[in-house]
Coordinates of C-alpha atoms in Angstrom, one line a residue:
M1031 CA -30.1 9.4 -93.2
K1032 CA -31.0 7.5 -96.4
R1033 CA -31.9 3.8 -95.8
T1034 CA -32.7 1.3 -98.4
H1035 CA -34.7 -1.8 -97.2
I1036 CA -34.5 -4.8 -99.3
L1037 CA -36.6 -7.8 -98.2
L1038 CA -34.8 -11.1 -98.7
I1039 CA -35.6 -14.7 -98.0
L1040 CA -32.6 -16.6 -96.9
A1041 CA -31.8 -20.4 -97.2
V1042 CA -32.7 -20.6 -93.5
S1043 CA -36.0 -19.0 -94.3
I1044 CA -35.3 -15.9 -92.4
S1045 CA -36.5 -12.5 -93.5
V1046 CA -33.9 -10.0 -93.6
T1047 CA -33.3 -6.2 -94.3
T1048 CA -30.2 -4.8 -96.1
F1049 CA -28.8 -1.5 -95.2
V1050 CA -26.5 0.2 -97.8
A1051 CA -24.4 2.9 -96.0
A1052 CA -24.6 6.5 -97.2
Q1053 CA -21.3 7.9 -98.8
T1054 CA -21.7 11.5 -97.5
S1055 CA -19.5 12.9 -94.7
S1056 CA -20.1 15.4 -91.9
S1057 CA -18.0 17.7 -89.8
Q1058 CA -20.6 18.5 -87.4
Y1059 CA -18.9 16.4 -84.5
A1060 CA -15.4 16.9 -85.6
S1061 CA -12.9 16.7 -82.5
P1062 CA -10.6 19.4 -81.6
V1063 CA -8.4 16.9 -79.9
P1064 CA -4.9 16.7 -81.5
R1065 CA -4.9 13.9 -84.1
F1066 CA -2.0 12.5 -86.1
T1067 CA -1.5 10.3 -89.0
F1068 CA 1.5 7.7 -88.4
S1069 CA 4.0 5.9 -90.6
E1070 CA 3.3 2.4 -91.7
T1071 CA 6.5 0.8 -90.2
L1072 CA 7.2 0.1 -86.6
E1073 CA 10.5 1.8 -86.5
K1074 CA 9.2 5.0 -88.0
Q1075 CA 6.1 4.8 -85.7
E1076 CA 8.3 4.5 -82.6
K1077 CA 10.4 7.5 -83.8
E1078 CA 7.1 9.6 -84.2
L1079 CA 5.6 8.5 -80.8
A1080 CA 8.9 9.3 -79.1
D1081 CA 8.2 13.1 -79.9
N1082 CA 4.4 13.0 -79.9
S1083 CA 2.9 15.9 -78.1
L1084 CA -0.2 14.1 -77.0
L1085 CA 1.9 11.3 -75.3
K1086 CA 4.0 14.0 -73.6
R1087 CA 0.7 15.6 -72.2
F1088 CA -0.5 12.1 -71.0
H1089 CA 3.0 11.6 -69.2
E1090 CA 2.7 15.1 -67.3
S1091 CA -1.1 14.4 -66.5
R1092 CA -0.3 10.8 -65.1
A1093 CA 2.5 12.1 -63.1
K1094 CA 0.2 14.4 -61.2
L1095 CA -2.5 11.9 -60.9
L1096 CA -0.2 9.4 -59.2
E1097 CA 0.0 12.0 -56.3
D1098 CA -3.5 10.9 -55.5
P1099 CA -3.4 8.3 -52.6
H1100 CA -6.3 6.5 -54.3
Y1101 CA -4.8 6.2 -57.8
P1102 CA -3.9 2.6 -58.7
R1103 CA -0.3 1.6 -59.1
Y1104 CA -0.8 -1.6 -61.1
H1105 CA -4.4 -1.3 -62.3
F1106 CA -4.6 0.4 -65.4
S1107 CA -6.5 3.9 -65.4
S1108 CA -6.7 6.6 -68.0
P1109 CA -3.6 9.0 -68.3
E1110 CA -6.1 12.0 -68.4
N1111 CA -9.6 12.7 -67.2
R1112 CA -12.1 9.9 -66.8
L1113 CA -12.6 6.5 -68.6
N1114 CA -15.5 4.3 -69.1
D1115 CA -16.1 0.8 -70.9
P1116 CA -13.0 -1.1 -72.0
N1117 CA -13.3 -1.8 -75.7
G1118 CA -11.9 -3.9 -78.4
L1119 CA -9.4 -6.0 -76.2
S1120 CA -7.3 -8.0 -79.1
Y1121 CA -4.0 -9.4 -79.8
W1122 CA -2.3 -8.0 -82.8
N1123 CA 1.3 -8.2 -84.2
G1124 CA 2.5 -10.0 -80.8
Q1125 CA 1.0 -7.6 -78.4
W1126 CA -2.4 -6.9 -76.5
H1127 CA -4.3 -3.9 -77.4
M1128 CA -6.9 -2.4 -75.0
F1129 CA -9.3 0.4 -76.3
Y1130 CA -11.5 2.2 -73.9
Q1131 CA -13.9 5.1 -73.7
G1132 CA -11.8 8.1 -73.2
Y1133 CA -12.9 11.6 -72.3
P1134 CA -10.2 14.2 -73.6
P1135 CA -10.2 17.2 -71.4
E1136 CA -10.8 19.7 -74.3
D1137 CA -13.6 17.6 -75.6
P1138 CA -15.0 15.3 -73.0
R1139 CA -17.1 13.1 -75.5
Q1140 CA -16.1 9.4 -75.7
H1141 CA -13.2 8.8 -77.9
W1142 CA -11.4 5.5 -78.1
G1143 CA -8.3 5.6 -75.9
H1144 CA -5.6 3.2 -76.4
A1145 CA -3.0 1.3 -74.7
V1146 CA -0.7 -1.7 -75.6
S1147 CA 0.9 -4.4 -73.6
D1148 CA 3.3 -7.3 -74.0
D1149 CA 2.0 -9.2 -70.9
L1150 CA -1.5 -7.9 -70.0
I1151 CA -0.1 -6.0 -67.0
H1152 CA 2.4 -3.2 -68.1
W1153 CA 0.3 -0.9 -70.4
R1154 CA 1.8 1.7 -72.6
D1155 CA -0.2 4.7 -73.3
L1156 CA -0.8 5.3 -77.1
P1157 CA -2.6 8.3 -78.8
Y1158 CA -6.5 8.3 -79.0
A1159 CA -7.4 5.7 -81.7
I1160 CA -11.0 6.4 -83.0
Y1161 CA -12.4 10.1 -82.9
P1162 CA -16.0 11.1 -83.1
D1163 CA -17.5 12.2 -86.5
P1164 CA -19.7 11.7 -88.1
E1165 CA -20.9 10.2 -84.8
R1166 CA -21.6 12.3 -81.7
A1167 CA -19.5 9.9 -79.6
C1168 CA -17.7 6.7 -79.9
F1169 CA -19.4 4.1 -77.7
S1170 CA -18.7 0.5 -77.0
G1171 CA -17.8 -2.2 -79.5
N1172 CA -15.1 -4.8 -80.2
V1173 CA -12.3 -5.7 -82.4
I1174 CA -11.7 -8.9 -84.3
I1175 CA -8.2 -9.8 -86.1
E1176 CA -7.8 -11.0 -89.4
E1177 CA -4.5 -11.9 -91.1
D1178 CA -3.8 -8.5 -92.4
R1179 CA -6.1 -6.0 -90.5
A1180 CA -7.8 -5.3 -87.4
I1181 CA -11.5 -4.6 -87.6
A1182 CA -13.4 -2.4 -85.0
M1183 CA -17.1 -2.3 -84.7
Y1184 CA -18.8 0.1 -82.2
H1185 CA -22.0 2.3 -81.6
G1186 CA -21.7 5.7 -82.9
T1187 CA -24.2 7.8 -81.1
E1188 CA -26.9 9.5 -83.3
V1189 CA -26.1 7.7 -86.4
G1190 CA -25.8 3.8 -85.7
T1191 CA -23.2 1.2 -85.9
M1192 CA -19.8 2.0 -87.2
V1193 CA -17.0 0.0 -88.7
A1194 CA -13.3 1.0 -88.7
V1195 CA -10.2 -0.8 -89.9
S1196 CA -6.6 -0.7 -89.1
S1197 CA -3.4 -2.6 -90.4
D1198 CA -0.3 -0.7 -89.2
P1199 CA 2.0 -2.2 -86.6
L1200 CA 0.7 -0.5 -83.6
L1201 CA -3.0 0.0 -84.9
L1202 CA -2.6 3.9 -84.8
N1203 CA -4.3 4.7 -88.0
W1204 CA -7.9 3.8 -88.4
E1205 CA -10.3 4.3 -91.5
K1206 CA -14.0 4.2 -91.0
V1207 CA -15.7 2.1 -93.6
T1208 CA -17.7 4.2 -95.9
G1209 CA -17.3 7.1 -93.6
Q1210 CA -20.7 6.7 -92.2
A1211 CA -22.8 4.2 -90.1
V1212 CA -23.1 0.9 -91.8
I1213 CA -26.3 -0.1 -89.8
P1214 CA -28.3 3.3 -89.1
E1215 CA -29.6 4.1 -85.7
W1216 CA -33.2 3.4 -85.6
T1217 CA -35.8 5.5 -84.1
A1218 CA -38.5 3.3 -85.3
G1219 CA -38.9 0.4 -87.6
P1220 CA -41.6 -1.8 -89.0
P1221 CA -41.7 -5.5 -87.6
P1222 CA -39.5 -7.5 -87.2
L1223 CA -37.0 -4.7 -86.7
P1224 CA -36.2 -3.7 -83.0
N1225 CA -36.7 -0.1 -82.2
R1226 CA -33.3 0.6 -80.9
I1227 CA -30.0 -1.3 -80.9
F1228 CA -26.6 -0.5 -79.8
D1229 CA -23.2 -1.8 -78.6
P1230 CA -22.4 -4.2 -81.5
A1231 CA -19.9 -7.2 -81.3
I1232 CA -18.6 -8.3 -84.6
F1233 CA -17.3 -12.0 -85.3
K1234 CA -16.9 -13.9 -88.5
E1235 CA -18.0 -17.4 -89.5
G1236 CA -17.3 -18.6 -92.9
D1237 CA -17.5 -16.3 -95.6
Y1238 CA -19.7 -13.8 -93.7
Y1239 CA -19.2 -11.2 -90.9
Y1240 CA -21.9 -11.3 -88.3
T1241 CA -22.7 -8.8 -85.4
L1242 CA -24.6 -9.0 -82.3
T1243 CA -26.2 -5.8 -81.1
A1244 CA -27.7 -5.2 -77.6
G1245 CA -31.3 -4.2 -77.0
Q1246 CA -34.7 -5.3 -75.4
T1247 CA -37.8 -6.8 -76.4
A1248 CA -41.1 -6.6 -74.6
D1249 CA -41.6 -10.3 -74.3
G1250 CA -41.1 -10.3 -70.5
P1251 CA -43.6 -11.1 -67.7
G1252 CA -46.6 -8.8 -68.1
G1253 CA -45.2 -7.4 -71.4
K1254 CA -42.0 -5.9 -69.4
N1255 CA -38.7 -5.5 -71.2
V1256 CA -36.1 -8.2 -71.1
R1257 CA -32.8 -8.7 -72.8
A1258 CA -32.6 -9.3 -76.4
T1259 CA -29.5 -9.6 -78.8
Y1260 CA -29.9 -9.0 -82.5
L1261 CA -28.2 -10.5 -85.4
H1262 CA -26.8 -8.9 -88.6
R1263 CA -24.6 -10.3 -91.3
S1264 CA -22.5 -9.0 -94.2
S1265 CA -20.2 -10.1 -96.9
D1266 CA -18.4 -6.9 -97.2
L1267 CA -18.5 -4.9 -93.9
E1268 CA -20.6 -2.2 -95.8
N1269 CA -24.0 -3.8 -96.4
W1270 CA -25.6 -5.6 -93.6
Q1271 CA -28.6 -7.7 -93.4
Y1272 CA -31.0 -8.0 -90.3
I1273 CA -31.5 -11.8 -89.7
H1274 CA -33.4 -12.2 -86.2
Q1275 CA -33.1 -12.3 -82.4
F1276 CA -29.9 -14.3 -81.6
L1277 CA -30.8 -15.9 -78.1
E1278 CA -32.7 -19.3 -77.7
D1279 CA -33.8 -20.4 -74.3
D1280 CA -32.3 -17.6 -72.4
R1281 CA -33.6 -18.0 -68.8
Y1282 CA -30.5 -16.3 -67.0
G1283 CA -31.5 -12.7 -67.5
M1284 CA -33.5 -10.3 -65.1
V1285 CA -36.3 -8.1 -66.1
G1286 CA -34.8 -5.0 -67.3
D1287 CA -31.5 -6.4 -68.6
D1288 CA -30.4 -5.1 -71.9
G1289 CA -27.4 -7.1 -73.0
A1290 CA -24.9 -4.1 -73.5
C1291 CA -21.3 -4.5 -74.5
P1292 CA -21.6 -8.1 -75.9
Y1293 CA -18.8 -10.3 -76.9
F1294 CA -19.3 -13.7 -78.4
W1295 CA -16.5 -16.2 -78.6
P1296 CA -15.9 -19.9 -78.6
I1297 CA -14.6 -21.4 -75.5
G1298 CA -13.0 -24.9 -74.5
K1299 CA -9.9 -26.8 -75.5
N1300 CA -11.8 -27.8 -78.7
E1301 CA -14.0 -24.8 -79.0
E1302 CA -17.0 -27.0 -77.9
K1303 CA -19.0 -24.3 -76.3
H1304 CA -19.6 -20.5 -77.0
M1305 CA -19.9 -17.7 -74.4
L1306 CA -21.7 -14.5 -74.7
I1307 CA -20.2 -12.1 -72.1
H1308 CA -21.9 -8.8 -71.7
Y1309 CA -23.2 -6.0 -69.4
S1310 CA -26.6 -5.3 -68.2
H1311 CA -27.5 -1.6 -67.0
T1312 CA -29.7 -3.6 -64.5
S1313 CA -27.7 -6.2 -63.0
G1314 CA -24.1 -5.7 -64.2
G1315 CA -21.7 -8.0 -65.9
K1316 CA -23.0 -11.4 -67.0
W1317 CA -22.1 -14.4 -68.8
M1318 CA -24.1 -17.1 -71.0
L1319 CA -22.7 -20.4 -71.9
G1320 CA -24.2 -22.4 -74.6
D1321 CA -24.3 -23.9 -78.3
F1322 CA -23.9 -22.0 -81.3
D1323 CA -26.4 -23.5 -84.0
K1324 CA -24.6 -22.3 -87.2
K1325 CA -27.2 -23.5 -89.5
R1326 CA -30.0 -21.9 -87.7
L1327 CA -28.0 -19.0 -86.6
K1328 CA -29.1 -19.3 -83.1
F1329 CA -27.4 -19.4 -79.6
K1330 CA -29.0 -22.0 -77.4
V1331 CA -28.3 -20.8 -73.8
T1332 CA -27.5 -23.8 -71.6
D1333 CA -26.0 -21.9 -68.4
G1334 CA -25.4 -18.4 -67.2
G1335 CA -24.2 -16.3 -64.3
D1336 CA -22.7 -13.0 -63.0
F1337 CA -19.5 -11.2 -62.7
N1338 CA -20.8 -8.8 -60.2
H1339 CA -23.3 -9.7 -57.5
G1340 CA -25.2 -6.4 -56.9
P1341 CA -25.3 -3.2 -58.5
S1342 CA -22.5 -2.0 -60.5
A1343 CA -22.4 1.3 -58.9
P1344 CA -21.1 2.8 -56.8
G1345 CA -17.7 1.0 -56.7
G1346 CA -18.7 -2.3 -58.6
V1347 CA -17.7 -4.2 -61.7
H1348 CA -19.1 -2.6 -64.8
A1349 CA -18.5 -3.7 -68.6
P1350 CA -16.4 -6.2 -70.0
S1351 CA -13.9 -6.5 -73.0
V1352 CA -13.1 -9.9 -74.0
F1353 CA -10.6 -11.8 -76.5
P1354 CA -9.5 -15.5 -77.0
D1355 CA -6.2 -16.4 -75.4
G1356 CA -5.5 -19.0 -78.2
K1357 CA -5.5 -21.9 -75.6
G1358 CA -9.2 -22.4 -75.2
G1359 CA -9.6 -19.7 -72.7
L1360 CA -11.0 -16.1 -72.8
I1361 CA -9.1 -13.0 -71.5
T1362 CA -11.6 -10.6 -70.0
I1363 CA -11.1 -7.1 -68.5
F1364 CA -13.7 -5.0 -66.8
N1365 CA -13.8 -1.3 -66.1
M1366 CA -14.8 -0.6 -62.4
N1367 CA -17.0 2.5 -61.2
P1368 CA -15.9 4.9 -58.8
G1369 CA -17.1 5.3 -55.2
Y1370 CA -15.4 8.7 -54.2
P1371 CA -15.2 12.0 -55.9
S1372 CA -11.7 12.1 -57.1
K1373 CA -10.0 14.9 -59.0
G1374 CA -8.9 14.6 -62.5
W1375 CA -9.9 10.8 -62.9
N1376 CA -12.3 8.2 -61.6
Q1377 CA -12.6 4.7 -62.9
L1378 CA -9.9 2.0 -63.4
M1379 CA -9.6 -1.4 -65.2
S1380 CA -9.7 -4.7 -63.4
L1381 CA -6.8 -6.9 -63.8
P1382 CA -7.4 -9.4 -66.7
R1383 CA -9.2 -12.6 -65.9
R1384 CA -8.6 -15.8 -67.7
I1385 CA -12.0 -17.6 -68.0
T1386 CA -11.8 -21.3 -68.8
L1387 CA -14.3 -24.0 -69.4
E1388 CA -14.7 -27.3 -67.1
P1389 CA -17.3 -29.2 -69.2
D1390 CA -17.5 -32.0 -66.7
D1391 CA -18.2 -29.9 -63.8
I1392 CA -21.9 -29.6 -63.5
W1393 CA -21.7 -27.2 -60.6
D1394 CA -19.1 -24.6 -61.6
P1395 CA -18.7 -24.9 -65.5
I1396 CA -16.4 -22.0 -65.8
R1397 CA -13.3 -21.1 -63.9
Q1398 CA -12.0 -17.5 -63.3
E1399 CA -8.3 -16.8 -62.4
P1400 CA -6.0 -13.8 -62.7
A1401 CA -4.2 -13.4 -66.1
G1402 CA -1.0 -11.7 -67.1
D1403 CA 2.3 -11.5 -65.7
Y1404 CA 1.4 -9.9 -62.4
A1405 CA 4.2 -11.9 -60.8
S1406 CA 6.7 -9.5 -62.4
L1407 CA 5.6 -6.7 -59.9
R1408 CA 6.3 -8.7 -56.9
G1409 CA 8.7 -7.1 -54.6
D1410 CA 9.2 -7.7 -50.7
H1411 CA 7.9 -11.0 -49.7
E1412 CA 6.6 -12.3 -46.2
R1413 CA 5.2 -15.7 -45.4
V1414 CA 3.1 -17.0 -42.6
K1415 CA 2.7 -20.8 -42.2
N1416 CA 0.6 -23.1 -39.9
L1417 CA -1.1 -20.4 -37.8
S1418 CA -3.8 -21.4 -35.5
L1419 CA -6.9 -19.2 -35.5
P1420 CA -8.8 -19.6 -32.2
A1421 CA -12.3 -19.3 -32.3
N1422 CA -13.9 -15.9 -31.9
E1423 CA -10.7 -14.1 -31.9
D1424 CA -9.1 -11.4 -34.1
V1425 CA -5.7 -12.5 -35.2
V1426 CA -3.6 -9.7 -36.5
L1427 CA -0.7 -10.6 -38.8
K1428 CA 2.0 -8.3 -37.3
T1429 CA 4.6 -9.0 -40.2
I1430 CA 2.2 -8.2 -43.2
S1431 CA 0.6 -4.9 -44.1
G1432 CA 0.2 -2.7 -46.9
N1433 CA -2.2 -1.2 -49.5
T1434 CA -0.5 -2.3 -52.8
M1435 CA -0.2 -6.1 -52.2
E1436 CA -0.8 -9.5 -53.6
L1437 CA -1.8 -12.3 -51.1
I1438 CA -2.3 -16.0 -51.7
A1439 CA -3.7 -17.7 -48.6
E1440 CA -4.8 -21.3 -47.8
I1441 CA -7.1 -21.8 -45.0
D1442 CA -8.6 -25.0 -43.4
P1443 CA -11.9 -23.8 -42.0
N1444 CA -12.5 -27.0 -40.0
S1445 CA -15.9 -26.6 -38.6
A1446 CA -15.9 -22.7 -38.4
Q1447 CA -19.0 -21.1 -39.4
T1448 CA -17.4 -18.2 -40.7
I1449 CA -13.9 -17.2 -41.6
E1450 CA -13.0 -13.5 -41.9
L1451 CA -9.9 -11.9 -43.5
E1452 CA -9.8 -8.0 -43.0
L1453 CA -7.7 -6.1 -45.3
L1454 CA -6.6 -2.3 -45.2
R1455 CA -7.4 -2.4 -41.4
S1456 CA -6.6 0.5 -39.3
P1457 CA -4.9 -0.4 -35.9
G1458 CA -8.2 0.0 -33.9
G1459 CA -10.4 -1.3 -36.6
E1460 CA -12.0 2.1 -37.6
E1461 CA -11.4 1.1 -41.2
K1462 CA -11.3 -2.4 -42.7
T1463 CA -12.4 -4.2 -45.8
R1464 CA -13.9 -7.6 -45.1
I1465 CA -13.6 -10.9 -47.0
I1466 CA -16.2 -13.3 -45.3
I1467 CA -16.1 -17.0 -46.3
Q1468 CA -19.3 -19.1 -45.2
P1469 CA -19.0 -22.8 -45.9
E1470 CA -22.2 -24.4 -47.0
K1471 CA -24.4 -21.4 -46.6
G1472 CA -25.3 -20.7 -50.2
Y1473 CA -27.8 -22.1 -52.7
S1474 CA -28.5 -25.8 -52.9
P1475 CA -27.7 -27.3 -56.3
R1476 CA -30.1 -26.5 -59.0
T1477 CA -29.0 -28.9 -61.5
F1478 CA -30.9 -31.8 -60.1
G1479 CA -34.5 -32.5 -59.5
L1480 CA -35.7 -31.9 -56.0
D1481 CA -36.0 -35.7 -55.3
D1482 CA -32.5 -36.5 -57.0
M1483 CA -30.9 -33.7 -54.8
R1484 CA -32.4 -35.1 -51.6
A1485 CA -31.2 -38.6 -52.3
R1486 CA -27.8 -37.4 -53.2
R1487 CA -27.6 -35.1 -50.0
A1488 CA -28.7 -38.1 -48.0
A1489 CA -25.7 -40.1 -49.6
G1490 CA -23.4 -37.3 -48.8
E1491 CA -22.8 -36.4 -52.3
V1492 CA -24.0 -32.8 -52.4
M1493 CA -23.2 -29.9 -50.3
S1494 CA -24.6 -26.5 -50.5
D1495 CA -22.5 -23.7 -51.9
T1496 CA -19.8 -22.0 -50.1
V1497 CA -20.3 -18.4 -50.0
V1498 CA -17.6 -15.6 -50.5
T1499 CA -18.4 -12.0 -49.5
L1500 CA -16.5 -8.7 -50.1
D1501 CA -17.8 -6.0 -47.7
N1502 CA -16.6 -2.4 -48.0
T1503 CA -19.1 -1.0 -45.6
R1504 CA -16.5 -0.2 -43.1
S1505 CA -13.7 0.5 -45.6
S1506 CA -13.6 4.2 -45.1
I1507 CA -14.4 7.1 -42.6
L1508 CA -14.4 9.7 -45.4
P1509 CA -17.9 11.0 -45.5
T1510 CA -18.3 11.0 -49.3
A1511 CA -16.8 7.5 -49.7
A1512 CA -19.8 5.5 -51.0
S1513 CA -20.1 2.0 -49.5
R1514 CA -22.0 -0.5 -51.5
P1515 CA -24.0 -3.6 -50.8
P1516 CA -21.6 -6.6 -50.1
E1517 CA -20.4 -8.5 -53.4
M1518 CA -21.5 -12.1 -52.8
D1519 CA -20.5 -15.0 -54.9
S1520 CA -20.9 -18.8 -54.3
F1521 CA -19.0 -21.9 -55.5
K1522 CA -19.1 -25.7 -54.9
R1523 CA -16.3 -26.8 -52.6
G1524 CA -15.5 -30.5 -52.2
K1525 CA -15.3 -32.4 -48.9
G1526 CA -12.0 -31.5 -47.1
E1527 CA -11.0 -29.1 -50.1
P1528 CA -9.1 -26.0 -48.4
L1529 CA -10.0 -22.5 -49.1
K1530 CA -7.6 -21.0 -51.5
L1531 CA -7.7 -17.2 -51.9
H1532 CA -5.8 -15.0 -54.4
I1533 CA -6.2 -11.3 -53.4
F1534 CA -4.9 -8.1 -55.1
I1535 CA -4.9 -4.7 -53.3
D1536 CA -4.3 -1.7 -55.1
R1537 CA -5.1 1.5 -53.2
S1538 CA -8.7 2.0 -54.2
V1539 CA -9.6 -1.6 -55.5
V1540 CA -9.7 -5.0 -54.0
E1541 CA -10.1 -8.1 -56.2
V1542 CA -10.5 -11.6 -54.6
F1543 CA -10.4 -15.0 -56.5
V1544 CA -11.5 -18.0 -54.5
N1545 CA -10.5 -21.6 -55.4
G1546 CA -10.6 -20.7 -59.2
K1547 CA -14.4 -20.6 -59.1
A1548 CA -15.4 -17.4 -57.5
C1549 CA -14.5 -13.7 -58.0
V1550 CA -15.6 -10.6 -56.3
A1551 CA -14.2 -7.1 -56.5
A1552 CA -15.0 -3.7 -55.1
R1553 CA -13.4 -0.1 -54.9
T1554 CA -12.3 0.8 -51.5
Y1555 CA -11.0 4.5 -50.3
P1556 CA -9.4 4.1 -46.9
G1557 CA -9.3 7.7 -45.5
R1558 CA -6.4 6.9 -42.8
E1559 CA -2.8 6.6 -43.6
D1560 CA -2.5 3.6 -41.3
S1561 CA -5.3 1.5 -42.8
L1562 CA -2.7 -1.1 -43.8
G1563 CA -3.1 -4.1 -41.7
V1564 CA -4.3 -7.8 -42.2
A1565 CA -6.1 -9.8 -39.8
L1566 CA -8.1 -13.1 -39.7
R1567 CA -11.0 -14.5 -37.6
A1568 CA -12.6 -17.7 -37.1
Q1569 CA -16.2 -17.6 -35.9
G1570 CA -17.7 -20.4 -33.8
A1571 CA -14.8 -22.9 -33.9
D1572 CA -11.2 -23.0 -34.5
A1573 CA -9.6 -22.9 -37.9
K1574 CA -6.1 -22.9 -39.4
L1575 CA -4.2 -20.7 -41.6
V1576 CA -2.3 -23.2 -43.6
S1577 CA -0.1 -20.6 -45.4
L1578 CA -0.2 -16.9 -46.3
D1579 CA 2.3 -15.3 -48.9
A1580 CA 2.2 -11.6 -49.2
W1581 CA 4.2 -9.6 -51.8
Q1582 CA 4.5 -5.6 -51.9
M1583 CA 3.7 -4.9 -55.5
G1584 CA 5.5 -2.6 -57.7
T1585 CA 3.9 0.0 -60.2
I1586 CA 3.1 -0.4 -63.9
Y1587 CA 4.0 3.3 -64.6

């Protein structure tokens, strides 16, 4: 592929390289999957979709998949074959759009699958949006929205960074800018260019488009690879200038992290901070909080953390897709990896999470809560109130059971060492998924110096973190259902603050939100039809279940 390298000196004294995209085309990787060109009005598009052969195929395929007892009822999964990373979550023309790496059965290379929703919960399948060619496969990227169009940027394998645009009512028709990669994939490059970049994230600031691309640099301890995020900019989406590495004071990564699937957005009621949310092939979903220096074009990292707390596979949280909610928060959806060999499908999407900023909270600066109209799925309801939890006894809730439920619980742990909540429990306990809460068993605060922390602790101002664990090691008796190391998150709980758990159970996935500050999620694959029970246990001392509300949940299909 032809490259033109033009060295420039910017006003910020940064050397850059400009890439002019080639104008040739190739059919080497043309997809055999049915592809359609739709009209440009919503009324005509709806008529065309009503008789679309690909959507009919999706409907028939999903009907068969729903016969699988582990296929989710209200978490999105692909209508046919497997899926991978969510891409380009965005809000256009009054609706939420979610793209994802889909694998059509007749051509199992990554195409961008597509679904649309009014409420982030009920997803409607649409035809594949972006097809490979000239790239071998359409990997991860994001979407930004302008007044008159949506712009997608993604990694096209074997060619480089691709840009595509769409402006029709349902974002059904996409045109690739120049028809070629706008930033060629490097196999080598002179300094300061990185050897390999991937997974771009486009954003706009002033008159320029910018993109962050994932990669690594050998600047870690002992020359080991660590996370690096590279910045390019363009005024026209076609010609891109390499600027420099974007991160500054990044102390929140691990050796081997690579910053894949990045999303960079302002956060806060006044957009006072920025977040870089991404995935690491080493340590899973991660977030960084900091300040965007728009003059120096640097992101100064001030805080960071994890979305999954262990390996992403098997059965864990994987890559994010992120878009602002227009109210200072960010909506994030993750795909979740499989832990059991299912036929015709494997992964699913998490429920959307709303991430918000608490700038005055030095302990837990971000909040995570479920988003979308999940309440519209609620069916039969049961409630338990003021139930004593005697020390060291299992308390089975006889009126509450199911494998497609939403639970909201408030627990007063008193002085119990551990509170356990068992889900998907068989009558004899052969199968069970455990949520374990351990007050003041986590890390000590790291925001203070050691002497300051000791003084505050002595004055009763500081407590260690409360730890929440999601353990699926006894979730299944099936010999090929893979367990994983327990997911463990921690959060600061004030004196006398009750434990508030918001739990979603959907056949083969459990998601747990605690006090709006912690979230753990994992796949589960019970092998017994009677693994439906719920039980609690207080270890070491009595505790109290203040209340528990349980709803049977309907399906989004």
